[in-house]
Short mmCIF file of C-alpha atoms in Angstrom, two decimals:
data_model
loop_
_atom_site.label_atom_id
_atom_site.label_comp_id
_atom_site.label_asym_id
_atom_site.label_seq_id
_atom_site.Cartn_x
_atom_site.Cartn_y
_atom_site.Cartn_z
CA MET A 1 63.01 9.62 12.89
CA THR A 2 66.48 9.81 10.80
CA GLU A 3 67.41 8.21 7.80
CA ASP A 4 69.48 5.71 9.48
CA ASP A 5 66.50 4.27 11.22
CA ILE A 6 64.47 4.71 8.05
CA TYR A 7 66.97 3.05 6.05
CA ARG A 8 66.89 0.33 9.03
CA THR A 9 63.59 -0.47 7.68
CA SER A 10 64.70 -1.43 5.19
CA THR A 11 64.72 -4.96 3.28
CA GLN A 12 68.39 -4.20 1.73
CA TYR A 13 69.22 -4.26 5.87
CA LYS A 14 67.00 -6.47 7.81
CA LEU A 15 67.60 -9.33 4.59
CA TRP A 16 71.23 -8.51 2.89
CA SER A 17 73.19 -6.63 5.05
CA TYR A 18 76.39 -9.69 7.02
CA THR A 19 80.12 -9.40 8.18
CA LEU A 20 82.39 -11.07 6.74
CA GLU A 21 82.23 -13.87 8.70
CA THR A 22 78.48 -14.29 7.57
CA LEU A 23 79.13 -13.73 3.81
CA ALA A 24 82.12 -16.44 3.34
CA SER A 25 80.40 -19.01 5.28
CA LEU A 26 77.37 -19.05 3.15
CA ARG A 27 78.59 -18.06 0.08
CA ALA A 28 81.05 -22.00 1.56
CA SER A 29 77.45 -23.79 2.53
CA THR A 30 76.57 -22.47 -1.34
CA ASN A 31 79.51 -24.43 -3.27
CA SER A 32 78.73 -27.34 -0.94
CA ARG A 33 75.01 -28.45 -1.23
CA ALA A 34 75.33 -27.69 -5.28
CA ALA A 35 77.88 -29.49 -5.16
CA ALA A 36 76.75 -32.40 -3.45
CA ARG A 37 73.97 -31.87 -6.02
CA VAL A 38 75.46 -31.40 -8.56
CA LYS A 39 77.35 -34.94 -7.68
CA ASP A 40 74.17 -36.59 -7.34
CA ALA A 41 72.69 -35.77 -10.59
CA ILE A 42 75.58 -36.53 -12.89
CA ARG A 43 75.43 -40.01 -11.15
CA ARG A 44 71.54 -40.31 -11.65
CA VAL A 45 72.20 -39.45 -15.49
CA ARG A 46 75.39 -41.63 -15.73
CA ALA A 47 73.17 -44.48 -14.41
CA GLU A 48 69.84 -43.75 -16.46
CA LYS A 49 72.12 -44.21 -19.80
CA ALA A 50 74.58 -47.07 -17.76
CA ARG A 51 70.43 -48.96 -17.21
CA GLY A 52 70.33 -51.94 -20.66
CA LYS A 53 73.81 -51.69 -20.35
CA ASP A 54 77.28 -54.07 -18.90
CA ALA A 55 77.71 -50.59 -17.23
CA SER A 56 80.83 -51.14 -14.30
CA GLN A 57 80.09 -49.54 -11.02
CA GLN A 58 82.73 -47.16 -12.31
CA ASP A 59 80.76 -45.41 -15.03
CA VAL A 60 77.77 -44.47 -12.43
CA THR A 61 80.17 -42.90 -9.68
CA SER A 62 80.18 -39.37 -9.76
CA SER A 63 83.81 -39.04 -8.03
CA ASP A 64 85.82 -37.58 -11.13
CA VAL A 65 83.76 -34.76 -10.89
CA ASP A 66 85.44 -31.17 -10.25
CA CYS A 67 83.38 -28.70 -9.00
CA LEU A 68 84.26 -25.23 -9.13
CA THR A 69 85.43 -23.76 -5.43
CA VAL A 70 83.78 -20.78 -4.34
CA ASP A 71 86.71 -18.25 -4.98
CA GLU A 72 86.06 -19.49 -8.53
CA GLU A 73 82.36 -19.34 -8.93
CA GLN A 74 83.01 -15.37 -7.43
CA LYS A 75 85.37 -14.54 -10.61
CA LEU A 76 82.63 -16.52 -12.98
CA VAL A 77 79.56 -14.82 -11.27
CA GLY A 78 82.07 -11.09 -10.38
CA PHE A 79 82.52 -11.49 -15.07
CA TYR A 80 79.03 -11.82 -15.89
CA CYS A 81 78.18 -8.37 -13.76
CA ILE A 82 80.57 -6.57 -15.68
CA LYS A 83 78.55 -8.28 -18.79
CA ALA A 84 75.17 -7.02 -17.09
CA MET A 85 76.75 -4.07 -16.64
CA ASP A 86 77.12 -3.98 -20.42
CA LEU A 87 74.30 -5.25 -21.67
CA GLY A 88 72.54 -2.54 -19.51
CA GLU A 89 74.94 0.67 -20.94
CA PHE A 90 74.55 -1.52 -24.77
CA CYS A 91 70.21 -0.77 -24.46
CA ASP A 92 70.77 2.74 -23.10
CA PHE A 93 68.55 2.14 -19.59
CA PRO A 94 69.91 4.53 -17.33
CA THR A 95 72.93 3.78 -13.87
CA ASN A 96 70.24 2.73 -11.59
CA VAL A 97 68.91 -0.57 -13.86
CA LYS A 98 72.17 -1.24 -14.19
CA ALA A 99 73.46 -1.11 -10.97
CA THR A 100 70.43 -2.88 -9.43
CA ALA A 101 70.58 -5.81 -11.74
CA VAL A 102 74.50 -6.64 -10.95
CA GLN A 103 72.92 -6.40 -7.04
CA TYR A 104 70.23 -8.85 -8.29
CA LEU A 105 72.84 -11.01 -9.71
CA LYS A 106 75.79 -10.92 -6.83
CA ARG A 107 72.49 -11.60 -4.53
CA PHE A 108 71.00 -14.86 -5.89
CA TYR A 109 74.10 -16.52 -6.01
CA LEU A 110 74.26 -16.06 -2.37
CA SER A 111 72.33 -18.97 -2.52
CA ASN A 112 72.78 -20.17 -5.17
CA SER A 113 75.91 -21.75 -7.44
CA PRO A 114 76.86 -21.43 -11.09
CA MET A 115 77.00 -25.22 -11.16
CA THR A 116 73.32 -25.29 -10.76
CA TYR A 117 72.30 -21.97 -12.80
CA HIS A 118 75.18 -20.74 -14.83
CA PRO A 119 74.96 -17.03 -14.39
CA LYS A 120 75.09 -16.21 -18.23
CA GLN A 121 71.28 -17.40 -17.83
CA MET A 122 70.19 -15.08 -15.60
CA MET A 123 71.01 -12.19 -16.75
CA PRO A 124 69.33 -10.80 -19.69
CA SER A 125 66.74 -12.36 -16.71
CA ALA A 126 68.59 -10.02 -13.89
CA LEU A 127 68.13 -7.44 -16.08
CA TYR A 128 64.85 -7.24 -17.58
CA LEU A 129 63.60 -7.24 -14.16
CA SER A 130 65.57 -4.66 -12.33
CA THR A 131 64.25 -2.08 -15.61
CA LYS A 132 60.53 -3.19 -13.58
CA THR A 133 61.70 -2.45 -10.63
CA GLU A 134 63.53 0.11 -11.24
CA SER A 135 60.65 2.02 -13.58
CA ASN A 136 62.66 1.94 -16.14
CA TYR A 137 60.30 -0.91 -18.22
CA THR A 138 60.71 -1.70 -21.27
CA SER A 139 58.05 -4.80 -23.36
CA LEU A 140 60.31 -7.72 -24.34
CA PRO A 141 59.82 -8.09 -27.40
CA LYS A 142 61.59 -4.50 -27.66
CA PHE A 143 64.93 -5.79 -24.76
CA VAL A 144 64.59 -9.19 -26.53
CA ALA A 145 65.29 -7.78 -30.08
CA LYS A 146 68.31 -5.97 -29.09
CA LEU A 147 69.72 -9.84 -27.47
CA PRO A 148 71.32 -11.65 -30.20
CA LYS A 149 70.03 -15.36 -30.41
CA THR A 150 67.98 -14.36 -27.27
CA THR A 151 64.31 -15.05 -27.20
CA ALA A 152 61.57 -13.71 -25.44
CA GLU A 153 61.50 -17.10 -23.31
CA ASP A 154 65.75 -17.65 -22.60
CA VAL A 155 64.82 -14.19 -20.41
CA ILE A 156 60.78 -15.14 -19.20
CA ALA A 157 62.05 -18.97 -17.94
CA PRO A 158 64.83 -18.02 -15.32
CA GLU A 159 62.45 -15.00 -13.94
CA PHE A 160 61.01 -16.72 -11.08
CA LEU A 161 63.82 -18.71 -10.30
CA LEU A 162 65.57 -15.25 -9.50
CA THR A 163 62.95 -14.06 -7.67
CA GLN A 164 62.43 -16.83 -5.45
CA GLY A 165 66.63 -16.08 -5.17
CA LEU A 166 65.88 -12.46 -4.56
CA ARG A 167 63.59 -13.81 -1.39
CA PHE A 168 60.88 -11.51 -3.34
CA THR A 169 62.14 -7.87 -2.50
CA PHE A 170 63.08 -6.08 -4.75
CA ASP A 171 64.38 -2.96 -3.17
CA VAL A 172 68.23 -1.96 -3.98
CA ARG A 173 69.02 0.82 -1.77
CA HIS A 174 72.10 1.94 -4.08
CA PRO A 175 74.51 5.08 -2.44
CA GLN A 176 74.30 7.46 -5.52
CA ARG A 177 71.00 8.67 -3.82
CA GLY A 178 72.85 10.86 -1.84
CA LEU A 179 75.25 11.85 -3.67
CA GLU A 180 73.28 15.50 -5.11
CA GLY A 181 72.93 16.63 -2.25
CA ILE A 182 76.38 15.86 -0.75
CA TYR A 183 77.22 18.15 -3.75
CA MET A 184 75.00 21.10 -3.85
CA GLU A 185 75.90 21.17 -0.15
CA LEU A 186 79.55 22.30 -0.67
CA VAL A 187 78.90 24.19 -4.34
CA ALA A 188 76.32 26.76 -1.20
CA MET A 189 79.45 26.47 0.91
CA SER A 190 81.61 27.53 -2.00
CA THR A 191 79.76 30.12 -3.63
CA GLY A 192 78.48 31.35 0.14
CA THR A 193 75.08 30.55 0.23
CA HIS A 194 74.82 27.77 2.55
CA GLN A 195 72.46 28.13 5.71
CA SER A 196 73.98 26.58 8.57
CA PRO A 197 72.06 24.40 10.83
CA PRO A 198 69.95 25.54 14.50
CA GLY A 199 72.71 26.06 16.79
CA SER A 200 76.19 25.70 13.97
CA ASN A 201 78.23 29.64 14.06
CA ALA A 202 79.22 29.35 11.45
CA SER A 203 78.71 31.35 9.39
CA PRO A 204 78.07 31.29 5.24
CA ASN A 205 81.34 33.53 4.23
CA SER A 206 84.27 31.84 6.91
CA LEU A 207 83.02 28.25 5.31
CA GLN A 208 83.63 29.91 2.03
CA GLN A 209 86.74 30.99 3.68
CA ASP A 210 87.29 27.40 5.47
CA MET A 211 87.12 25.94 1.45
CA ILE A 212 89.50 27.62 0.22
CA GLN A 213 92.08 27.19 2.72
CA LEU A 214 92.09 23.27 2.43
CA GLU A 215 94.83 21.39 0.97
CA PRO A 216 94.54 19.82 -2.51
CA ALA A 217 92.90 16.68 -3.67
CA ALA A 218 96.75 15.64 -4.69
CA THR A 219 99.65 15.71 -4.49
CA GLY A 220 101.61 18.57 -6.34
CA ALA A 221 98.12 20.19 -6.53
CA SER A 222 97.99 24.17 -6.40
CA LYS A 223 95.39 24.65 -3.21
CA ALA A 224 92.58 27.09 -4.14
CA LYS A 225 93.21 31.34 -4.78
CA SER A 226 89.94 32.08 -4.84
CA PRO A 227 86.68 30.97 -4.56
CA SER A 228 85.38 30.62 -8.34
CA ASP A 229 88.58 27.68 -7.94
CA LEU A 230 86.14 25.22 -5.81
CA LEU A 231 83.48 24.86 -8.23
CA PRO A 232 85.99 22.77 -10.56
CA ARG A 233 87.75 20.73 -7.53
CA ILE A 234 83.96 19.67 -6.30
CA GLU A 235 82.71 18.73 -9.69
CA LYS A 236 85.95 17.06 -10.54
CA ALA A 237 85.59 14.93 -7.36
CA LEU A 238 81.63 13.96 -6.96
CA HIS A 239 80.46 13.92 -10.51
CA GLY A 240 82.97 12.38 -11.32
CA GLN A 241 85.94 10.17 -9.41
CA VAL A 242 82.70 9.46 -6.94
CA LYS A 243 80.36 8.98 -9.47
CA ASP A 244 83.00 6.58 -11.07
CA ILE A 245 83.20 4.77 -7.96
CA LEU A 246 80.19 4.48 -7.35
CA ARG A 247 79.42 2.52 -10.61
CA THR A 248 81.89 -0.03 -10.94
CA SER A 249 83.89 -1.14 -7.20
CA ALA A 250 81.17 -0.27 -5.43
CA LEU A 251 78.24 -2.88 -7.77
CA LEU A 252 81.69 -5.72 -8.75
CA THR A 253 82.70 -5.95 -4.61
CA ASP A 254 80.94 -7.37 -1.87
CA ALA A 255 79.65 -4.00 -0.20
CA TYR A 256 76.78 -2.94 -0.21
CA PHE A 257 76.21 -6.28 1.82
CA LEU A 258 78.24 -5.24 3.86
CA PHE A 259 78.14 -1.95 4.76
CA THR A 260 75.06 1.01 4.28
CA PRO A 261 74.80 3.46 1.37
CA ALA A 262 75.56 6.17 3.00
CA GLN A 263 79.13 4.53 4.52
CA ILE A 264 79.34 3.82 0.79
CA LEU A 265 79.10 6.70 -0.70
CA LEU A 266 81.89 8.81 1.93
CA SER A 267 83.55 6.17 1.60
CA ALA A 268 83.98 6.78 -2.20
CA PHE A 269 84.10 10.80 -1.38
CA LEU A 270 87.16 9.87 1.04
CA MET A 271 88.51 7.87 -1.89
CA ALA A 272 88.69 10.92 -3.83
CA ASP A 273 89.01 14.48 -2.13
CA GLU A 274 90.63 13.37 1.29
CA PRO A 275 91.16 16.77 2.93
CA LEU A 276 87.47 18.02 0.98
CA ALA A 277 85.61 14.84 2.40
CA ARG A 278 86.80 15.59 6.22
CA PHE A 279 85.88 19.15 6.05
CA TYR A 280 82.18 18.19 5.09
CA LEU A 281 82.35 15.39 7.40
CA SER A 282 83.41 18.01 10.27
CA LEU A 283 80.29 19.75 10.01
CA LYS A 284 77.79 17.27 10.20
CA PHE A 285 79.55 15.20 13.05
CA PRO A 286 81.84 17.51 15.95
CA ALA A 287 84.87 15.87 16.64
CA SER A 288 83.19 16.49 20.70
CA SER A 289 80.93 13.73 19.85
CA GLY A 290 83.30 10.86 19.38
CA VAL A 291 81.79 10.22 15.88
CA PRO A 292 84.30 11.03 13.57
CA SER A 293 86.89 8.35 15.17
CA LYS A 294 84.38 5.65 14.94
CA LEU A 295 83.53 5.96 11.16
CA MET A 296 86.64 7.16 9.86
CA ALA A 297 87.34 2.91 10.89
CA THR A 298 84.27 2.12 9.26
CA LEU A 299 85.19 4.17 5.51
CA ARG A 300 88.45 3.09 5.46
CA ALA A 301 87.15 -0.28 6.13
CA CYS A 302 84.94 0.06 3.55
CA ILE A 303 87.51 1.61 1.01
CA ALA A 304 89.61 -1.30 1.77
CA ILE A 305 86.89 -3.55 0.38
CA LEU A 306 86.01 -0.92 -2.63
CA THR A 307 90.03 -0.83 -3.64
CA SER A 308 89.84 -4.64 -3.82
CA SER A 309 87.28 -4.20 -7.08
CA PRO A 310 88.32 -6.03 -10.14
CA SER A 311 88.94 -4.35 -13.16
CA VAL A 312 85.75 -3.21 -15.19
CA LYS A 313 88.28 -4.37 -18.16
CA PRO A 314 89.40 -7.61 -17.38
CA GLY A 315 93.44 -8.13 -19.52
CA GLN A 316 94.41 -11.41 -21.18
CA ILE A 317 95.55 -12.93 -18.17
CA GLU A 318 92.12 -12.81 -16.12
CA LEU A 319 89.78 -13.18 -19.49
CA GLU A 320 92.64 -16.80 -19.19
CA GLU A 321 91.41 -18.04 -16.31
CA LEU A 322 87.52 -16.70 -16.58
CA ARG A 323 88.46 -19.66 -20.49
CA ARG A 324 89.90 -22.13 -17.39
CA ILE A 325 87.38 -21.75 -15.31
CA ASP A 326 84.20 -22.09 -17.45
CA LYS A 327 85.48 -25.00 -19.04
CA LYS A 328 85.87 -26.58 -16.17
CA LEU A 329 82.11 -25.46 -15.28
CA TYR A 330 81.39 -27.54 -18.69
CA LYS A 331 82.64 -30.19 -17.11
CA CYS A 332 80.49 -30.02 -13.26
CA ARG A 333 77.08 -28.05 -14.29
CA ASN A 334 73.53 -29.78 -12.83
CA PRO A 335 72.78 -31.57 -15.81
CA GLU A 336 69.02 -31.53 -14.61
CA LYS A 337 69.02 -27.57 -14.90
CA MET A 338 70.34 -26.53 -18.21
CA ASP A 339 67.88 -26.06 -20.12
CA LEU A 340 65.48 -23.24 -17.81
CA VAL A 341 62.59 -23.54 -20.60
CA GLY A 342 62.46 -26.27 -20.76
CA ILE A 343 61.75 -26.99 -17.83
CA ASN A 344 59.64 -24.19 -16.52
CA LYS A 345 57.42 -25.32 -19.67
CA ALA A 346 56.69 -28.37 -17.60
CA GLN A 347 56.34 -26.26 -14.64
CA LYS A 348 53.75 -25.19 -15.63
CA ARG A 349 51.90 -27.55 -17.22
CA ASP A 350 52.34 -29.27 -14.31
CA GLY A 351 50.40 -25.97 -12.53
CA ASP A 352 47.58 -26.54 -14.80
CA GLY A 353 47.45 -30.48 -14.34
CA LYS A 354 48.12 -31.56 -18.13
CA SER A 355 50.02 -33.94 -18.88
CA ASP A 356 51.25 -33.78 -22.87
CA GLY A 357 48.57 -31.15 -23.30
CA VAL A 358 45.75 -33.18 -21.45
CA LEU A 359 44.09 -32.02 -17.66
CA ASP A 360 44.94 -35.24 -15.63
CA GLU A 361 42.00 -36.59 -14.15
CA LYS A 362 42.31 -36.10 -10.27
CA ILE A 363 43.19 -32.15 -10.99
CA ILE A 364 39.44 -31.90 -12.46
CA LYS A 365 38.22 -33.47 -9.89
CA LYS A 366 40.33 -31.59 -7.83
CA ARG A 367 37.99 -28.48 -8.54
CA LYS A 368 35.43 -29.43 -9.50
CA LEU A 369 35.57 -30.55 -5.68
CA GLU A 370 36.97 -27.40 -4.61
CA ARG A 371 33.48 -25.23 -6.85
CA GLU A 372 31.01 -27.29 -5.30
CA SER A 373 32.30 -26.76 -1.55
CA GLU A 374 32.07 -22.63 -2.87
CA LEU A 375 28.75 -23.46 -3.90
CA LYS A 376 28.05 -24.52 -0.59
CA GLU A 377 29.00 -21.99 1.50
CA ASP A 378 27.32 -18.09 2.09
CA ASP A 379 28.28 -15.37 -0.09
CA MET A 380 30.62 -12.92 0.66
CA PHE A 381 27.19 -10.58 1.67
CA GLY A 382 25.84 -13.61 4.48
CA PRO A 383 23.21 -15.40 4.75
CA SER A 384 19.80 -14.31 3.61
CA ILE A 385 17.85 -11.99 6.15
CA SER A 386 14.54 -13.96 7.32
CA LYS A 387 11.24 -12.30 7.26
#
């Protein structure tokens, strides 16, 4: 089984891979449903307030509500993805925790709208959940202690909503997992110690000389003159530029939804040092196989997505646009979904069969009947043996 076969069995491939068209359609339908629900909720709230008053029909309509567009939703979610990265950095979480938190937010808002659940409410919960799924668990009190004006309930209340939006799939395959493998291979080639795979005629020395003859990464830069010049080039490309692309552009765009982790990694490598990346790919896919031309078309498409990434440090114009969107959101949020802590507490009461702290009589009877039914059934070891 190849690595590609293994990836195709993952939930990321099965549930979270899209084309540009299906992704746009999904977001448009999510926005349309949320807008309709927001208007219905606002109408109900206004009708409740107008009850008992001499209110005209206009008082209880919601035709004046200006809802967010798909583009505005995406800008707002993207901003809070950046904030999640900043918060993870502040909490000193590793890269994989921050990256997973961002993907949780992006996945959640494919089927949910900021008009229903504000990203500011979901962001701490996404980051806290990622500490658990990425085996970097931090206790809730310790996590909350780092967040100003945030309680444990604020973090926990949206968690079930978040997991529902994620379809209870928590695995995120990140492209940086393969980065060190490429790095070690190239270092071995540069030092003449690389072991060629079976069937390859390339000797370690010939690979080293081919690397020295490569064109420089940037126009005007000097070519390598000796093997000692190769290591700084590899270090700069992979541990510098590629790593930076993977923890910024790859996370803030739709790359994870549209391409495989390996495609994202190789695209970042191509952006950082095209001659070196092409040399590496030529060793993996001979020209006679027909793979390089198809692969390069896919990688170019991925590069186009990566280069469209918003800045991790929005400028003044972007910030003003975000403020405008946030003000607009203030007037078109679903009033019935604002208090997530209160909703969570109410659901817990209902789940326990309580109303204002008192057990509901129907729930008590139901539980009693369930216990009686269990007692009538044979136990787990079967009926007693007759003598």
